[in-house]
PDB file of C-alpha atoms and ligand atoms in Angstrom:
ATOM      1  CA  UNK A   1       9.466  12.985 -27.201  1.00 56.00           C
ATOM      2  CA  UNK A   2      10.320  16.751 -26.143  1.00 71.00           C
ATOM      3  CA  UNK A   3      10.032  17.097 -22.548  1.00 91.00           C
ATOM      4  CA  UNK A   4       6.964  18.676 -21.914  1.00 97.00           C
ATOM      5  CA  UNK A   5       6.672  19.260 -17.638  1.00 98.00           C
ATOM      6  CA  UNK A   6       9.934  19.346 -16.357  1.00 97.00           C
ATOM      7  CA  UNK A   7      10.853  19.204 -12.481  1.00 97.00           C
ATOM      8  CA  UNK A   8      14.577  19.641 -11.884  1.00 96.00           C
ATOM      9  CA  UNK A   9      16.331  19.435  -8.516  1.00 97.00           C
ATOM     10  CA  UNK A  10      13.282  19.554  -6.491  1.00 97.00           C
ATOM     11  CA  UNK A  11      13.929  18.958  -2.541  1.00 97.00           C
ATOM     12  CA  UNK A  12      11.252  19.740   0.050  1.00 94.00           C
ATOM     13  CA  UNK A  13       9.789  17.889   2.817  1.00 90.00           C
ATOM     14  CA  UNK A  14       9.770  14.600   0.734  1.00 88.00           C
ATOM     15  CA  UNK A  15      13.777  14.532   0.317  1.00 93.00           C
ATOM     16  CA  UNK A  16      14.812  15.205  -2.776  1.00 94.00           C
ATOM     17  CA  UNK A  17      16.717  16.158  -5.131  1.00 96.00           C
ATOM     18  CA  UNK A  18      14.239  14.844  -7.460  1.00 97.00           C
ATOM     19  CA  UNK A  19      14.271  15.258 -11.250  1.00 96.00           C
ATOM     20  CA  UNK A  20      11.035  14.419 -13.591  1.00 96.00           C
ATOM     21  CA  UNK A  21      10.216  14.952 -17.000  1.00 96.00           C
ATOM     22  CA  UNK A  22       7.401  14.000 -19.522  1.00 96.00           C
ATOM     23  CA  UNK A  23       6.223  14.931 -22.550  1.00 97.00           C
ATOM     24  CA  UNK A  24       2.277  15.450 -24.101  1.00 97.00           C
ATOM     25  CA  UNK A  25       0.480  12.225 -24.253  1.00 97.00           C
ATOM     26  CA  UNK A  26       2.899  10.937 -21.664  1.00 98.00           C
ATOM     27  CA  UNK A  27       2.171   9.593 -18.046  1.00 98.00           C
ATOM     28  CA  UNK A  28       4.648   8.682 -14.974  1.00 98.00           C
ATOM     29  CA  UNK A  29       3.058   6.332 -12.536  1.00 98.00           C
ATOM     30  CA  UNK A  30       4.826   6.845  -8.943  1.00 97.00           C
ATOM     31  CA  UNK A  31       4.707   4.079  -6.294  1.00 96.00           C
ATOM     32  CA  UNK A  32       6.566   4.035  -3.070  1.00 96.00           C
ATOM     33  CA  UNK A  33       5.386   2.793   0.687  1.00 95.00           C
ATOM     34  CA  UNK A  34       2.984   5.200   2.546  1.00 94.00           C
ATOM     35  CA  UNK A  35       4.276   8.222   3.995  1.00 95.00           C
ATOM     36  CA  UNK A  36       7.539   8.135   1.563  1.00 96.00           C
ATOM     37  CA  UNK A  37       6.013  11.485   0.302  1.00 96.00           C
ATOM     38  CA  UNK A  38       4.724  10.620  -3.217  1.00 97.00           C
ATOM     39  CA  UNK A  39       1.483  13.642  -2.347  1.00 97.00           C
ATOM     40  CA  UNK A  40       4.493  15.997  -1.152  1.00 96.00           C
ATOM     41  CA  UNK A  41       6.086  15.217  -4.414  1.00 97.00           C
ATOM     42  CA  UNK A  42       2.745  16.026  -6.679  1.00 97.00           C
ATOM     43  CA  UNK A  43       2.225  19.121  -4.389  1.00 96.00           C
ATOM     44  CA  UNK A  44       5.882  20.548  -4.764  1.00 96.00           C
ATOM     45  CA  UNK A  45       5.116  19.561  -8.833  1.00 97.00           C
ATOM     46  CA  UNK A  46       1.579  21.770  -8.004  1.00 96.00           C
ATOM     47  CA  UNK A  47       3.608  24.879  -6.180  1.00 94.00           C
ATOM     48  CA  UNK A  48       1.317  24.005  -3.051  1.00 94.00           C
ATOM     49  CA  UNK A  49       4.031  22.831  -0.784  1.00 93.00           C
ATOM     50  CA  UNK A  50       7.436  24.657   0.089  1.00 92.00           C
ATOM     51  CA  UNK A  51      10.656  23.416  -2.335  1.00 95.00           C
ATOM     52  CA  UNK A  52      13.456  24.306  -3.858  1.00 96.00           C
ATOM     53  CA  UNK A  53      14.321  23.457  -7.535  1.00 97.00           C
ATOM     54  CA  UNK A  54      12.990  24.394 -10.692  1.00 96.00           C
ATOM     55  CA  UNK A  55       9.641  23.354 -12.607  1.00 97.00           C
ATOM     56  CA  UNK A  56       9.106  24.507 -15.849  1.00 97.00           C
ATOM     57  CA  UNK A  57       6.088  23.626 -19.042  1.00 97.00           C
ATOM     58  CA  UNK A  58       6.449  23.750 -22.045  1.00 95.00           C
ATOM     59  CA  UNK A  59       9.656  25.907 -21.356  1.00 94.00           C
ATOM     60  CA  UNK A  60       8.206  28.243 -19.339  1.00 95.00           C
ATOM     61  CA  UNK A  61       9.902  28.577 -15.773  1.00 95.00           C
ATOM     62  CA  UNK A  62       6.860  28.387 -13.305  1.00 94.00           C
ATOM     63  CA  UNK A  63       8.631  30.725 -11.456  1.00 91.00           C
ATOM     64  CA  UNK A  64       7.724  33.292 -14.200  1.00 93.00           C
ATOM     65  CA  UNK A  65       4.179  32.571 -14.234  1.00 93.00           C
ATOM     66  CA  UNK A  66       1.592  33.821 -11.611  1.00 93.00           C
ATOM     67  CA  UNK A  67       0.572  31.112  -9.338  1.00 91.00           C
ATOM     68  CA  UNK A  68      -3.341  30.924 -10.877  1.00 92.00           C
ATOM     69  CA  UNK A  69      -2.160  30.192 -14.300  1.00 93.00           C
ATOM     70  CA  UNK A  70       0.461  28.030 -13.295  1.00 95.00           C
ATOM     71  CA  UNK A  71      -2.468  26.373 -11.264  1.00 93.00           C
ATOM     72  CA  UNK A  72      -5.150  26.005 -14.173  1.00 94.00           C
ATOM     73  CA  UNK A  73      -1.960  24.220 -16.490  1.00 97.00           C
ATOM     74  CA  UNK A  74      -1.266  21.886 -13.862  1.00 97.00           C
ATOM     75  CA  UNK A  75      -4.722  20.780 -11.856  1.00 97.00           C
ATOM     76  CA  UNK A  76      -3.635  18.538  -8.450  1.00 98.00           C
ATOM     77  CA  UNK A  77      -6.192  16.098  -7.459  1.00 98.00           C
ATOM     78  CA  UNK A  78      -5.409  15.240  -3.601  1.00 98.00           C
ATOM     79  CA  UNK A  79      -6.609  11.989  -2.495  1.00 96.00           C
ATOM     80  CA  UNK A  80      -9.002  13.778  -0.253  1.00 95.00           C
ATOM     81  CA  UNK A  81      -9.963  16.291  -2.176  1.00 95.00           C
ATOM     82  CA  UNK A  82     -11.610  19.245  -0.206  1.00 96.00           C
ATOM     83  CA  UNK A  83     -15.670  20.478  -0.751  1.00 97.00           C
ATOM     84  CA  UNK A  84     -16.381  24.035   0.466  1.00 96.00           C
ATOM     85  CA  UNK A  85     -20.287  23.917  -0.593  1.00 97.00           C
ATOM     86  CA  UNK A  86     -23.339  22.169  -0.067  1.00 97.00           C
ATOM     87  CA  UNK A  87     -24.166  20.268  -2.907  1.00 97.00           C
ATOM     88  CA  UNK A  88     -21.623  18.713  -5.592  1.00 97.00           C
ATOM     89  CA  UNK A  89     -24.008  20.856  -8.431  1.00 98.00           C
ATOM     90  CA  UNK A  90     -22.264  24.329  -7.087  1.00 97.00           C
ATOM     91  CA  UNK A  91     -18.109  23.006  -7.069  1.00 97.00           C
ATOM     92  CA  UNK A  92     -19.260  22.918 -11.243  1.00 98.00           C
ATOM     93  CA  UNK A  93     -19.376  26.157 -13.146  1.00 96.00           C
ATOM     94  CA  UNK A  94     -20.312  24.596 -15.868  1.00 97.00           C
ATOM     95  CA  UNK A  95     -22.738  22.059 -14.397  1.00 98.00           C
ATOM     96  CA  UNK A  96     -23.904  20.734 -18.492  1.00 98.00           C
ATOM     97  CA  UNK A  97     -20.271  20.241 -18.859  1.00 98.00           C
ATOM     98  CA  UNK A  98     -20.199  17.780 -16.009  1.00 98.00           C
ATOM     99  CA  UNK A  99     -23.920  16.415 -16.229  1.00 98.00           C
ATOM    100  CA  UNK A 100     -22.420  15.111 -19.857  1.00 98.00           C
ATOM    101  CA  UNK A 101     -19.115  13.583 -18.361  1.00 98.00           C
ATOM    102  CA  UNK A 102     -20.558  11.579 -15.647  1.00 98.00           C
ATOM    103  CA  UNK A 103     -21.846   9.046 -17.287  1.00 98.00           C
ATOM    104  CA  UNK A 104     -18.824   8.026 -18.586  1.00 98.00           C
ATOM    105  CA  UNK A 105     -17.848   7.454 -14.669  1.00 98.00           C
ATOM    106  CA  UNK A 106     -21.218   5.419 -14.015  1.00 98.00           C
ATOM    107  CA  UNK A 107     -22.598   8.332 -12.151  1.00 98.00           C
ATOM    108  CA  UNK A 108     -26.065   9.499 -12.621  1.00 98.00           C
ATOM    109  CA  UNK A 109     -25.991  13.622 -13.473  1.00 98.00           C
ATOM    110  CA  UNK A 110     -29.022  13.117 -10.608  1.00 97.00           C
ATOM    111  CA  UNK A 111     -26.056  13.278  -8.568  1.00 98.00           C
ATOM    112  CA  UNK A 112     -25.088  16.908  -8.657  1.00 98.00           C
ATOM    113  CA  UNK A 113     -28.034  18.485  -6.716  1.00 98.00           C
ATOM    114  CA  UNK A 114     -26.695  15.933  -4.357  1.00 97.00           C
ATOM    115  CA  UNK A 115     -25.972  16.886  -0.465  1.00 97.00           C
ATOM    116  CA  UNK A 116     -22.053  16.206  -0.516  1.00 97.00           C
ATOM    117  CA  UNK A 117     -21.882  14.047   2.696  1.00 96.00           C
ATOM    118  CA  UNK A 118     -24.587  12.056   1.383  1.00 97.00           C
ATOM    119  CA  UNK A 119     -22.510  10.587  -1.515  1.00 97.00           C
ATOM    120  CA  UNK A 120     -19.819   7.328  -1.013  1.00 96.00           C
ATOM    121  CA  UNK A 121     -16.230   7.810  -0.910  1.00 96.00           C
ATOM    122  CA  UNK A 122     -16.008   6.712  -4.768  1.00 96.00           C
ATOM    123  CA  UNK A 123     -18.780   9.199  -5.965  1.00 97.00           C
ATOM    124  CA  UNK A 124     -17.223  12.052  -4.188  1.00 97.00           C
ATOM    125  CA  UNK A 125     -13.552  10.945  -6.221  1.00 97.00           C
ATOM    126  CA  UNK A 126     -15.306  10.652  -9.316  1.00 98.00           C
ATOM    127  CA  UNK A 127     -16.849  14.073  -9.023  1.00 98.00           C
ATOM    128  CA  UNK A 128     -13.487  15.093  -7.748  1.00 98.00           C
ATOM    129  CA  UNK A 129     -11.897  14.091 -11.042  1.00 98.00           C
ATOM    130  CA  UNK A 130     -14.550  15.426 -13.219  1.00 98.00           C
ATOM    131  CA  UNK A 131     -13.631  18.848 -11.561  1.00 97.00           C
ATOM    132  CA  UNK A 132     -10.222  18.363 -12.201  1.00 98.00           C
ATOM    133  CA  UNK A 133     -10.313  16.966 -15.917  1.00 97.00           C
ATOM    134  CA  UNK A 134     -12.971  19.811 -17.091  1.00 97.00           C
ATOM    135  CA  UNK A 135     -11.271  22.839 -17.349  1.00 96.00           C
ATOM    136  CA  UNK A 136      -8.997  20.939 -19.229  1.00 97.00           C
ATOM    137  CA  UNK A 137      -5.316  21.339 -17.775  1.00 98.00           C
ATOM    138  CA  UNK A 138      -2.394  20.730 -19.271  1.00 98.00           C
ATOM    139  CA  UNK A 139      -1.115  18.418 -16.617  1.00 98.00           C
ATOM    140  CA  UNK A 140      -3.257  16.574 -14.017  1.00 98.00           C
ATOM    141  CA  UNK A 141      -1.303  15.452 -10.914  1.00 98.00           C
ATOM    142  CA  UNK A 142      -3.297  12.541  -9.273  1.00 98.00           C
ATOM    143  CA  UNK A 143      -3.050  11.885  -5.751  1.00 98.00           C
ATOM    144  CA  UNK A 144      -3.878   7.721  -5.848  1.00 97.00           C
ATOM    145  CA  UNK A 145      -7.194   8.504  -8.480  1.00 97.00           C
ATOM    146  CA  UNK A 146      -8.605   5.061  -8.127  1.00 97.00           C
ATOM    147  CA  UNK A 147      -7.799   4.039  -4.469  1.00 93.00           C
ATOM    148  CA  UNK A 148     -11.605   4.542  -3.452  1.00 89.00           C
ATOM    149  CA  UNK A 149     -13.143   2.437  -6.139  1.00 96.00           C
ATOM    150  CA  UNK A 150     -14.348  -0.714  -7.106  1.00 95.00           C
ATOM    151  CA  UNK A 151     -12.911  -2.261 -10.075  1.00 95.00           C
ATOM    152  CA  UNK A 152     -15.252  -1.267 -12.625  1.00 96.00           C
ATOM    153  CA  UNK A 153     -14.873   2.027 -11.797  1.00 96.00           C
ATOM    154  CA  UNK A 154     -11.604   1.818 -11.967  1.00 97.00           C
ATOM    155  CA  UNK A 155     -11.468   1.009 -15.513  1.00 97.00           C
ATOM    156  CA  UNK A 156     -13.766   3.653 -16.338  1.00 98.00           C
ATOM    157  CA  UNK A 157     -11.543   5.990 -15.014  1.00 98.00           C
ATOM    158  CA  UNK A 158      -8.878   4.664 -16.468  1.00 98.00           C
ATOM    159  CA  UNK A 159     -10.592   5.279 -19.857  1.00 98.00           C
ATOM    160  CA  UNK A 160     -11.110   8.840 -19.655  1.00 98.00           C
ATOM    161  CA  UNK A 161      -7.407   9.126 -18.380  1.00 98.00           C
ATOM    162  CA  UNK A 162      -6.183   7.332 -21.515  1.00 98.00           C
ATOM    163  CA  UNK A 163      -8.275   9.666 -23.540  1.00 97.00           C
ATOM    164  CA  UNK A 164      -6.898  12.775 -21.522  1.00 98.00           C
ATOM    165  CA  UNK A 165      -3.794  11.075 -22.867  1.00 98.00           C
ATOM    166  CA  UNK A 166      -4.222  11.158 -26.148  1.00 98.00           C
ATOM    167  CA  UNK A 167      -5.634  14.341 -26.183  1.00 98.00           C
ATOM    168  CA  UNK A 168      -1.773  15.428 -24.826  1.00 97.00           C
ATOM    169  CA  UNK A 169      -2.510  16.342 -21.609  1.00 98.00           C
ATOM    170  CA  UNK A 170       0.578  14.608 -19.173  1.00 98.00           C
ATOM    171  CA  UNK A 171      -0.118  12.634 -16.213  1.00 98.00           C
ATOM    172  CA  UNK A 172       1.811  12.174 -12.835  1.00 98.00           C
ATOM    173  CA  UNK A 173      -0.223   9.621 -10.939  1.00 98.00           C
ATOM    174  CA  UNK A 174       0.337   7.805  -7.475  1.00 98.00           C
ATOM    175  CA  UNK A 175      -0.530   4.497  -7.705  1.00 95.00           C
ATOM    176  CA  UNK A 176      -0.505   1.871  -5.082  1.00 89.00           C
ATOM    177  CA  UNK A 177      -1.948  -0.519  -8.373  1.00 91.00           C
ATOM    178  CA  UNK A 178       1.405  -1.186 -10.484  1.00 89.00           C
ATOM    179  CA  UNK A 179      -1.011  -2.953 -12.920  1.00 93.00           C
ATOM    180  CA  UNK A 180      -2.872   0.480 -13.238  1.00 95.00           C
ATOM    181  CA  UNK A 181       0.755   1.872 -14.616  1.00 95.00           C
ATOM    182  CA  UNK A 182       0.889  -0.711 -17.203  1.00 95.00           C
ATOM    183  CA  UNK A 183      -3.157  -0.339 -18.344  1.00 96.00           C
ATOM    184  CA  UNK A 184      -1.948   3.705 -18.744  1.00 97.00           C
ATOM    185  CA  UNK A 185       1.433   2.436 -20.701  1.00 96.00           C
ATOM    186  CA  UNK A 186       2.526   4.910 -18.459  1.00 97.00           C
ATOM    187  CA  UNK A 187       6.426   5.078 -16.935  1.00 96.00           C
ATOM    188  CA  UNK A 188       6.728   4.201 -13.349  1.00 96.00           C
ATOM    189  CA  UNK A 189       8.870   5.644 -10.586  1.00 97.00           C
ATOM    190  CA  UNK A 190       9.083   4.246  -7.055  1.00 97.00           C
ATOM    191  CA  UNK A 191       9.741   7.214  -4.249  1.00 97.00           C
ATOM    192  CA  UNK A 192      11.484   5.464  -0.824  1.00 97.00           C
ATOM    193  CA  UNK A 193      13.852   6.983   1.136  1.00 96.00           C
ATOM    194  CA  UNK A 194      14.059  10.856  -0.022  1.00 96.00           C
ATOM    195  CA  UNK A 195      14.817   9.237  -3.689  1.00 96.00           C
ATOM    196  CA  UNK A 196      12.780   8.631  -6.785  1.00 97.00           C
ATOM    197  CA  UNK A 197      14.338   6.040  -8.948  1.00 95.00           C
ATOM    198  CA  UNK A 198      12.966   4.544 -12.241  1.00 94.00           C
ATOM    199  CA  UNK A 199      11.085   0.826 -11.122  1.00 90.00           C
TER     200      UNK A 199
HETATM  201  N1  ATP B   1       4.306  20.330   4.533  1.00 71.95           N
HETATM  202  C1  ATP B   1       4.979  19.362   5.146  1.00 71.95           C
HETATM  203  N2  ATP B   1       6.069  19.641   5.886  1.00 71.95           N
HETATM  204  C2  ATP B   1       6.751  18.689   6.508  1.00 71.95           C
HETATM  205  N3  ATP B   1       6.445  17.383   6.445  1.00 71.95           N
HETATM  206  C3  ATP B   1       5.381  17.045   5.714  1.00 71.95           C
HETATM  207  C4  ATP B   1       4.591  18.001   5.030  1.00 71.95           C
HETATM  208  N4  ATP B   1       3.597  17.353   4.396  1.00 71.95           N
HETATM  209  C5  ATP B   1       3.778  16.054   4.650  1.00 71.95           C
HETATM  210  N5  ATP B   1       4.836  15.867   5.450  1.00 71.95           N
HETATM  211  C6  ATP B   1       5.379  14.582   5.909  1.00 71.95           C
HETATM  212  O1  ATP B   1       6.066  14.037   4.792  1.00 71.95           O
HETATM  213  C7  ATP B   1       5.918  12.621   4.802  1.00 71.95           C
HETATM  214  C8  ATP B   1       5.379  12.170   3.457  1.00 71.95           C
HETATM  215  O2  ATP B   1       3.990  12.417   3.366  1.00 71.95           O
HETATM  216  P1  ATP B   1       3.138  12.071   2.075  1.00 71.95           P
HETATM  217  O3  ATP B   1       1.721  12.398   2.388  1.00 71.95           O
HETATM  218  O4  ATP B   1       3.741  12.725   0.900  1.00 71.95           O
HETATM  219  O5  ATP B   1       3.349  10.504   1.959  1.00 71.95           O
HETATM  220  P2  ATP B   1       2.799   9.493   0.851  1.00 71.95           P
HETATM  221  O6  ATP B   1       3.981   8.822   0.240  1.00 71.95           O
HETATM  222  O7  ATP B   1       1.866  10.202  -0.065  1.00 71.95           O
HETATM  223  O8  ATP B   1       2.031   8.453   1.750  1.00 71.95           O
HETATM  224  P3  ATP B   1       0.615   7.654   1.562  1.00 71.95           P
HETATM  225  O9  ATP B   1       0.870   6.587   0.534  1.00 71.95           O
HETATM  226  O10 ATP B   1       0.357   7.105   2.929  1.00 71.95           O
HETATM  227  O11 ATP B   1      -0.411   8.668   1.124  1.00 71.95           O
HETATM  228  C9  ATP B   1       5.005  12.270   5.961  1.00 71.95           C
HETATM  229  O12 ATP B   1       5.823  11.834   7.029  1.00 71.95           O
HETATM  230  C10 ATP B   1       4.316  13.570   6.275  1.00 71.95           C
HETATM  231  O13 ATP B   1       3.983  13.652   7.628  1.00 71.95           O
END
């Protein structure tokens, strides 16, 4: 398939170079021990950490893009993602869109006029993801998207990944779950040492 994101010669705080490329539909599961820099890889892929090297989509050099369109294409979901208001109702500006998505995570819509601090670790992820997936991005970059949740919610997720999939959107995920990879048919990389190598 035509190479859809393409990261070429990228070297930052996580070593480098590295070199990535996927087309639509496609996903690249990256594993690699903690603190090998697998989020400073995603974030250098997200233009949210200092690099060198050259990203491009759909042949368009990021570099020639203004960072908020570059940033709407290509949605990063840290694995703490960051809440700035009260509830989880006003991170939504679209808060039908989201009511109709949840269930598909196993979370009530009830949520959303939720306090933030009042919801678990996985409900806050979920949410997370739902404001990542809706705007619908071109690329989602997915800072360890499960690692907070139970196994049923796992495979929910997983669901409306593989949809996102098949929709075309591409997905570079960190994984600690190498099974996860295989569920997503998706190609994995292990990061160790300043190096990502095909595992
Ligand atoms: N902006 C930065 N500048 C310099 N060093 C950084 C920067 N951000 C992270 N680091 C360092 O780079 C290393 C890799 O961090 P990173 O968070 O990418 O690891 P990771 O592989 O995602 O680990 P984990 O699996 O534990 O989340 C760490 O030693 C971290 O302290």
């Amino acid at each position: 398939m035509a190479s859809f994101l393409v990261a070429a010669g990228l070297r930052g705080a996580a070593g480098g170079p590295f070199d990535l490329a996927l087309g639509r539909g496609e996903a690249v599961a990256i594993t690699g021990p903690s603190g090998a820099g697998k989020s400073v890889l995603l974030r250098m892929i997200a233009d949210l950490d200092p690099h060198e090297g050259r990203v491009a989509l759909g042949g368009a050099d990021r570099a020639a893009m203004p960072a908020p369109s570059w940033r709407r294409r290509v949605a990063y979901l840290p694995a703490e993602p960051g809440w700035w208001h009260e509830t989880a109702a006003a991170h939504f500006p679209d808060r039908a869109a989201a009511a109709e998505m949840m269930p598909q995570l196993a979370l009530a819509p009830a949520l959303l006029d939720q306090k933030i601090h009042r919801l678990s670790t996985g409900e806050r992820m979920r949410l997370a993801l739902i404001r990542t997936i809706l705007p619908r991005p071109d690329v989602l970059l997915l800072d360890e998207p499960t690692g907070a949740l139970d196994p049923k919610a796992t495979v929910l997720v997983e669901k409306l990944l593989a949809l996102r999939l098949a929709a075309g959107t591409a997905i570079v995920m960190v994984t600690h779950d190498e099974e996860q990879a295989q569920r997503l048919g998706a190609q994995r990389m292990h990061l160790e040492g300043g190096r990502l190598n095909l595992a």
